PDB file of C-alpha atoms in Angstrom:
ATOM      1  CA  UNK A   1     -16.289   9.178  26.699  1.00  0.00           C
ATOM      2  CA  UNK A   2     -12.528   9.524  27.251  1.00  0.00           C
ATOM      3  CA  UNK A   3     -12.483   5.803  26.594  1.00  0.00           C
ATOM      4  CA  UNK A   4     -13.683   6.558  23.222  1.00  0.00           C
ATOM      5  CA  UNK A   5     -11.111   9.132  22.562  1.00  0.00           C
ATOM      6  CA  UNK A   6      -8.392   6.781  23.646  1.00  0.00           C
ATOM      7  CA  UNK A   7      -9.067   4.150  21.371  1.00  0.00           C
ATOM      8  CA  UNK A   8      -9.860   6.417  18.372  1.00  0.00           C
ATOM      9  CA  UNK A   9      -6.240   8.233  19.244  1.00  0.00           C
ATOM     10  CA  UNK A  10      -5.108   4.726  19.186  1.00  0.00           C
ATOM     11  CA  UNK A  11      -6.356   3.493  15.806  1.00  0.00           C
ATOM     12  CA  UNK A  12      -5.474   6.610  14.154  1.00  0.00           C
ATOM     13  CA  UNK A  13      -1.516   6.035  15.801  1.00  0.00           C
ATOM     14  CA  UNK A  14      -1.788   2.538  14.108  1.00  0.00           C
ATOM     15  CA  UNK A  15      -3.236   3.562  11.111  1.00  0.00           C
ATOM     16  CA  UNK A  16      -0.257   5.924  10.327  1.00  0.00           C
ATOM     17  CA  UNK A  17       1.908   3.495  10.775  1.00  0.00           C
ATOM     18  CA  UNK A  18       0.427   1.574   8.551  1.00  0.00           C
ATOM     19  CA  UNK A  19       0.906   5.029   5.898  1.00  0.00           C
ATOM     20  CA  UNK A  20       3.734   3.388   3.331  1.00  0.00           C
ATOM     21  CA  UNK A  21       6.843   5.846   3.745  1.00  0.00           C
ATOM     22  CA  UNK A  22       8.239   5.307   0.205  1.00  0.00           C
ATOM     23  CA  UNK A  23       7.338   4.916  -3.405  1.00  0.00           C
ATOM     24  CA  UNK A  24       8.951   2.529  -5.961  1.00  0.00           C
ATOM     25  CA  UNK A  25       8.787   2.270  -9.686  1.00  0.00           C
ATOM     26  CA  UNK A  26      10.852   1.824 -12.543  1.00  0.00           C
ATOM     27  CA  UNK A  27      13.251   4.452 -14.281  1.00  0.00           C
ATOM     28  CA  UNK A  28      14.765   4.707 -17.437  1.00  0.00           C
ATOM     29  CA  UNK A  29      16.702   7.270 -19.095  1.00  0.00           C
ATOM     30  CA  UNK A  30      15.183   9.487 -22.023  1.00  0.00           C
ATOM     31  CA  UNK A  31      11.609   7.932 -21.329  1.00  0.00           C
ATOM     32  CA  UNK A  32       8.763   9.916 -20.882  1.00  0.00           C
ATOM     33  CA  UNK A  33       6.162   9.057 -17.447  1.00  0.00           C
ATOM     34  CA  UNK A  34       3.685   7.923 -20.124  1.00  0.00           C
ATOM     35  CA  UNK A  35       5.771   5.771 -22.056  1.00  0.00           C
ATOM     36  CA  UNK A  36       7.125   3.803 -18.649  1.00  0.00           C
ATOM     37  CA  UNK A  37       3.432   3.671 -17.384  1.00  0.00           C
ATOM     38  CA  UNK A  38       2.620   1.986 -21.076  1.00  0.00           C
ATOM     39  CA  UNK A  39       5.720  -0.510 -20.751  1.00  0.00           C
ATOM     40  CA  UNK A  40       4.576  -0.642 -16.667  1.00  0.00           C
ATOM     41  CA  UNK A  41       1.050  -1.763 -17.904  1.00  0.00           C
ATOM     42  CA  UNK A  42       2.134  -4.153 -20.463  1.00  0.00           C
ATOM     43  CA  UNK A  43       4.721  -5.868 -18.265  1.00  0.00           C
ATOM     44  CA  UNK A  44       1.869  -6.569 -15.764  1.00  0.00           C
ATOM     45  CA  UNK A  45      -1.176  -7.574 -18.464  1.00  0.00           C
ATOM     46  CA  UNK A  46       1.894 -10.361 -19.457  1.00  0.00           C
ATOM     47  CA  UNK A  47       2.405 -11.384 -15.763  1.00  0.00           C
ATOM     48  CA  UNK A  48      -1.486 -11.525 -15.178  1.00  0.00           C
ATOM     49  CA  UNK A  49      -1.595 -13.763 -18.253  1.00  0.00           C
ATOM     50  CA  UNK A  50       1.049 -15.802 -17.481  1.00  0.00           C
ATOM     51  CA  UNK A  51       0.202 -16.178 -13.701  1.00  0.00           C
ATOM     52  CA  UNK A  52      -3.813 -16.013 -12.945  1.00  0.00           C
ATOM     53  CA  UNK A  53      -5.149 -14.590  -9.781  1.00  0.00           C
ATOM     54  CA  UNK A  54      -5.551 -18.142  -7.709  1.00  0.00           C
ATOM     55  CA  UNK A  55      -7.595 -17.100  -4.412  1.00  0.00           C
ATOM     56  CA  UNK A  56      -8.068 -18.997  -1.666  1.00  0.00           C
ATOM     57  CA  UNK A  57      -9.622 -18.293   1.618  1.00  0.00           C
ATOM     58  CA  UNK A  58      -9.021 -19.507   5.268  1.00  0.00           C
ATOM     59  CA  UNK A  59     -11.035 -18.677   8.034  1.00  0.00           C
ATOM     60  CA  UNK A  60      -9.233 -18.178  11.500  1.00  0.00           C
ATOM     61  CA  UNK A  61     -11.070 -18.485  14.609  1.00  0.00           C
ATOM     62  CA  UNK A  62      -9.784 -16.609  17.596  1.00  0.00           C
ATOM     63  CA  UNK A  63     -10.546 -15.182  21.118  1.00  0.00           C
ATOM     64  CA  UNK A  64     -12.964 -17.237  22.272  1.00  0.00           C
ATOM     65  CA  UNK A  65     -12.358 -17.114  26.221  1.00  0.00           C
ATOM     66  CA  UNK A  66     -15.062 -19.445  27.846  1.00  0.00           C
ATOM     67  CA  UNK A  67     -18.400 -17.855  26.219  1.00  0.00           C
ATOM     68  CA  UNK A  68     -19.969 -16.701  23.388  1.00  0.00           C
ATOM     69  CA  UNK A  69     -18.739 -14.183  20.959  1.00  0.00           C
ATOM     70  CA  UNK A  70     -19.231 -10.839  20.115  1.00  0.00           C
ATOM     71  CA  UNK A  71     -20.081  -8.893  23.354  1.00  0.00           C
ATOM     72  CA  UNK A  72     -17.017  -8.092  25.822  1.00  0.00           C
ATOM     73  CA  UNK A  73     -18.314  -8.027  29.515  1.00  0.00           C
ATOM     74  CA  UNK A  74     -21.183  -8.308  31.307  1.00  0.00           C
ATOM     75  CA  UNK A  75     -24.043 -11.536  30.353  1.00  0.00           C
ATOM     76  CA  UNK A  76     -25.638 -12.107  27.182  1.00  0.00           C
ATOM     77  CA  UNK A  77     -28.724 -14.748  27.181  1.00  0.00           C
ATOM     78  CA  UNK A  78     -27.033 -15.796  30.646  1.00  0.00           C
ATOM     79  CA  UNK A  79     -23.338 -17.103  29.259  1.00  0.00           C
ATOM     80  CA  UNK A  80     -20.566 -15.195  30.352  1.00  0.00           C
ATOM     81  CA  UNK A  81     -19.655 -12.919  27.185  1.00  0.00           C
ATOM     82  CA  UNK A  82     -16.499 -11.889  26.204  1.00  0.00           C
ATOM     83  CA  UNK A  83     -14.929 -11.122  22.928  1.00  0.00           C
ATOM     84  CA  UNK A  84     -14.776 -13.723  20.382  1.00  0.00           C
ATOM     85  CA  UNK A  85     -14.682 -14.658  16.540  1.00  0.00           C
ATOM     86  CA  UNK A  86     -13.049 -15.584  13.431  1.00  0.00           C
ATOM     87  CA  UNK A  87     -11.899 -13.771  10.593  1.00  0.00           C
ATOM     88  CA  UNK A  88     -11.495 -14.688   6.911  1.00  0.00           C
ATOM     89  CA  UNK A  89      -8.170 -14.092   4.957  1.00  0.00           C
ATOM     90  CA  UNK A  90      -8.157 -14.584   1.188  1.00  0.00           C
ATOM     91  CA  UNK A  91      -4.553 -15.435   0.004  1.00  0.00           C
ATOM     92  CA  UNK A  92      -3.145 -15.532  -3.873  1.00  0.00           C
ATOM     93  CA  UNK A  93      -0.675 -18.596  -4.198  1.00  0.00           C
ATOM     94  CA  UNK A  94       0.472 -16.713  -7.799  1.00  0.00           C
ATOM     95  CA  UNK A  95       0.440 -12.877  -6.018  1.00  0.00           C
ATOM     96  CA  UNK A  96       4.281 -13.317  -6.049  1.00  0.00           C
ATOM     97  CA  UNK A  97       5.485 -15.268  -9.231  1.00  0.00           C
ATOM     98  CA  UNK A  98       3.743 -12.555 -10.819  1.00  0.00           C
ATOM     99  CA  UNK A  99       5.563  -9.259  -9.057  1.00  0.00           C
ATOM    100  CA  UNK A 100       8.642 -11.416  -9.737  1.00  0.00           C
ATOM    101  CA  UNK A 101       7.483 -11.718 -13.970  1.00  0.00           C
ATOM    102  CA  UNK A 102       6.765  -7.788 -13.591  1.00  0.00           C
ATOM    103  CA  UNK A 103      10.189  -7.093 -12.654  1.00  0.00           C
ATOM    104  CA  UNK A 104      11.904  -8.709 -14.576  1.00  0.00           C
ATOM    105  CA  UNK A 105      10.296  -7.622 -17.988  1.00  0.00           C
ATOM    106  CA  UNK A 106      10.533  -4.118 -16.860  1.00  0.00           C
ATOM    107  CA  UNK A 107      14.312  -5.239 -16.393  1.00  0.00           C
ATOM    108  CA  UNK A 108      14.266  -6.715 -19.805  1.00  0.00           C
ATOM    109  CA  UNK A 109      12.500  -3.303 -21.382  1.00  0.00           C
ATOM    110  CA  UNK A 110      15.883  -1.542 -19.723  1.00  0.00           C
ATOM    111  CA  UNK A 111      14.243  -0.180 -16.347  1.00  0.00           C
ATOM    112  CA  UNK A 112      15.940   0.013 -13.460  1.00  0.00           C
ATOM    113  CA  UNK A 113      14.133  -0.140  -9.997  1.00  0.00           C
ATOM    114  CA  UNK A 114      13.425   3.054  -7.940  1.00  0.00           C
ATOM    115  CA  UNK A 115      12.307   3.729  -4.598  1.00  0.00           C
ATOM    116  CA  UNK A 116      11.777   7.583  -3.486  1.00  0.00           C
ATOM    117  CA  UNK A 117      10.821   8.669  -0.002  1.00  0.00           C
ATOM    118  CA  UNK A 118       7.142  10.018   0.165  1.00  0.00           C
ATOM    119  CA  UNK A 119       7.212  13.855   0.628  1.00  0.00           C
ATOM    120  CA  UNK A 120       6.431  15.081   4.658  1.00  0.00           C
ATOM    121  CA  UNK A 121       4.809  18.421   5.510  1.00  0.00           C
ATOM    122  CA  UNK A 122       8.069  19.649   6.697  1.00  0.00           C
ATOM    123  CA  UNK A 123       9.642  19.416   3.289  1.00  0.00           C
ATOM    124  CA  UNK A 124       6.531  21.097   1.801  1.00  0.00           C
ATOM    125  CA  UNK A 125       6.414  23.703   3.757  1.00  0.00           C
ATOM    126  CA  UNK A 126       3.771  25.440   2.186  1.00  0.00           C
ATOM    127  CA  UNK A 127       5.141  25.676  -1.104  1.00  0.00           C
ATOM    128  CA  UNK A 128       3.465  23.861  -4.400  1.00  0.00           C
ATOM    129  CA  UNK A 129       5.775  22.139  -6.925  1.00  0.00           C
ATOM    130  CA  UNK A 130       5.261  20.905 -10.207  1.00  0.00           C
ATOM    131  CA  UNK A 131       5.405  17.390 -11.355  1.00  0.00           C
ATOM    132  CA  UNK A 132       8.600  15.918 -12.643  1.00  0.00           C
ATOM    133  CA  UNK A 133       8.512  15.188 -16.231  1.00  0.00           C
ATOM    134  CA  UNK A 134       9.796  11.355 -17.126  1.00  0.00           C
ATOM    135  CA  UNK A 135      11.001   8.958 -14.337  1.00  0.00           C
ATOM    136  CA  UNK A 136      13.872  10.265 -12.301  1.00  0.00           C
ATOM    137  CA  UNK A 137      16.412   8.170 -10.437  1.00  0.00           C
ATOM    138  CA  UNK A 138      16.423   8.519  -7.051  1.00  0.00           C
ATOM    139  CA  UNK A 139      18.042  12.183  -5.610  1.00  0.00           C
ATOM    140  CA  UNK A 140      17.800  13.556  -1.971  1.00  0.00           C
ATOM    141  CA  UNK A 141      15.743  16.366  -3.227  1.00  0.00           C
ATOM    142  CA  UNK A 142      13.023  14.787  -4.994  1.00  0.00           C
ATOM    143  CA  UNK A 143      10.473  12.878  -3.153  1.00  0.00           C
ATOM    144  CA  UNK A 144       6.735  11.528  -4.000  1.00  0.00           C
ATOM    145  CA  UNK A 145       3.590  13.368  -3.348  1.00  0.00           C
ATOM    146  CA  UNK A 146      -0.071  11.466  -2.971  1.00  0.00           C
ATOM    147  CA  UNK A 147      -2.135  12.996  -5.368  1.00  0.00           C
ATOM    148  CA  UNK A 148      -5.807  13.377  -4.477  1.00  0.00           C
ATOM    149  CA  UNK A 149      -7.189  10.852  -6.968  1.00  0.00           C
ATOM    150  CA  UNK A 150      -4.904   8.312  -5.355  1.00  0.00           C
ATOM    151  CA  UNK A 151      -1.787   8.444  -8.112  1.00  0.00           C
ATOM    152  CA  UNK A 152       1.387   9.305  -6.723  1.00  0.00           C
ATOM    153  CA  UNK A 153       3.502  12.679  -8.645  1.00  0.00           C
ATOM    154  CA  UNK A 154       7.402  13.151  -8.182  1.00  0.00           C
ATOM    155  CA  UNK A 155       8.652  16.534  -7.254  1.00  0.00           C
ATOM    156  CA  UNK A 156      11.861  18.108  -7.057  1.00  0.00           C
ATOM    157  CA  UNK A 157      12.064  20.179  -3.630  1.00  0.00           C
ATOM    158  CA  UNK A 158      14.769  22.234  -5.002  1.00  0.00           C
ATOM    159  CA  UNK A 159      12.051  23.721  -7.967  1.00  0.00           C
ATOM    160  CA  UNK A 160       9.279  25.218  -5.771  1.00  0.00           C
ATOM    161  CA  UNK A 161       6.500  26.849  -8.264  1.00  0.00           C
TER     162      UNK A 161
END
């Protein structure tokens, strides 16, 4: 049992590590948030068009230390077992021509790239804060906060509600 609680600590340390620490977008003065997530969309319908998805998958066989895989220690059907397998990664040869085409029409459309830290607990505090109207360039008090349907709102510490 304390095993078990070990590893899950473990996975749960790795999986917040894993947590992205910033957010980055595009910002351009005088635009409303729905007006850069229009040009946003249409930059990357273009780079979509202009550079297909073009998947390929690899398999990758690992571990396999002198039995047959899948069961770590002990015997299985009378063959040592110990912990085996493969694993299958699917790549796309166009995934980065076409983050390259999205940034530079936003570019073109006058957008500048932005990153903003994501928001801790510490600098919530408690407090609630209402979304930031438009697409602000980057300021120590404004960070991004995961919203619970998976979109991302800026805030600006400074303006609790």
């Amino acid at each position: 049992m304390r095993q078990t609680v070990v590893i899950f600590a473990a996975l749960a340390t790795v999986l917040a590590s894993c947590a992205p620490t910033s957010y980055s977008g595009y910002a351009k003065s005088g635009v409303t948030r729905e007006t850069a997530a229009y040009d946003d969309t249409a930059c990357s319908v273009e780079a979509n068009k202009l550079f297909p998805a073009a998947t390929f998958t690899t398999s990758v066989y690992s571990g396999y230390h002198g039995g047959y895989g899948g069961y770590a220690g002990g015997y299985w059907g009378g063959y040592p077992g110990y912990w085996g397998g493969s694993h299958v990664q699917v790549q796309d040869a166009n995934a980065g021509m076409r983050a390259e085409h999205r940034a530079d029409c936003m570019t073109l459309k006058g957008y500048t790239p932005v990153t903003h830290p994501i928001c801790t607990e510490d600098q919530l505090a408690g407090h609630q804060y209402a979304a930031i109207p438009g697409a602000p360039v980057p300021a120590a008090n404004i960070c991004a906060l995961r919203a619970k349907g998976g979109g991302v709102a800026l805030i600006d510490l400074s303006k609790p509600i």
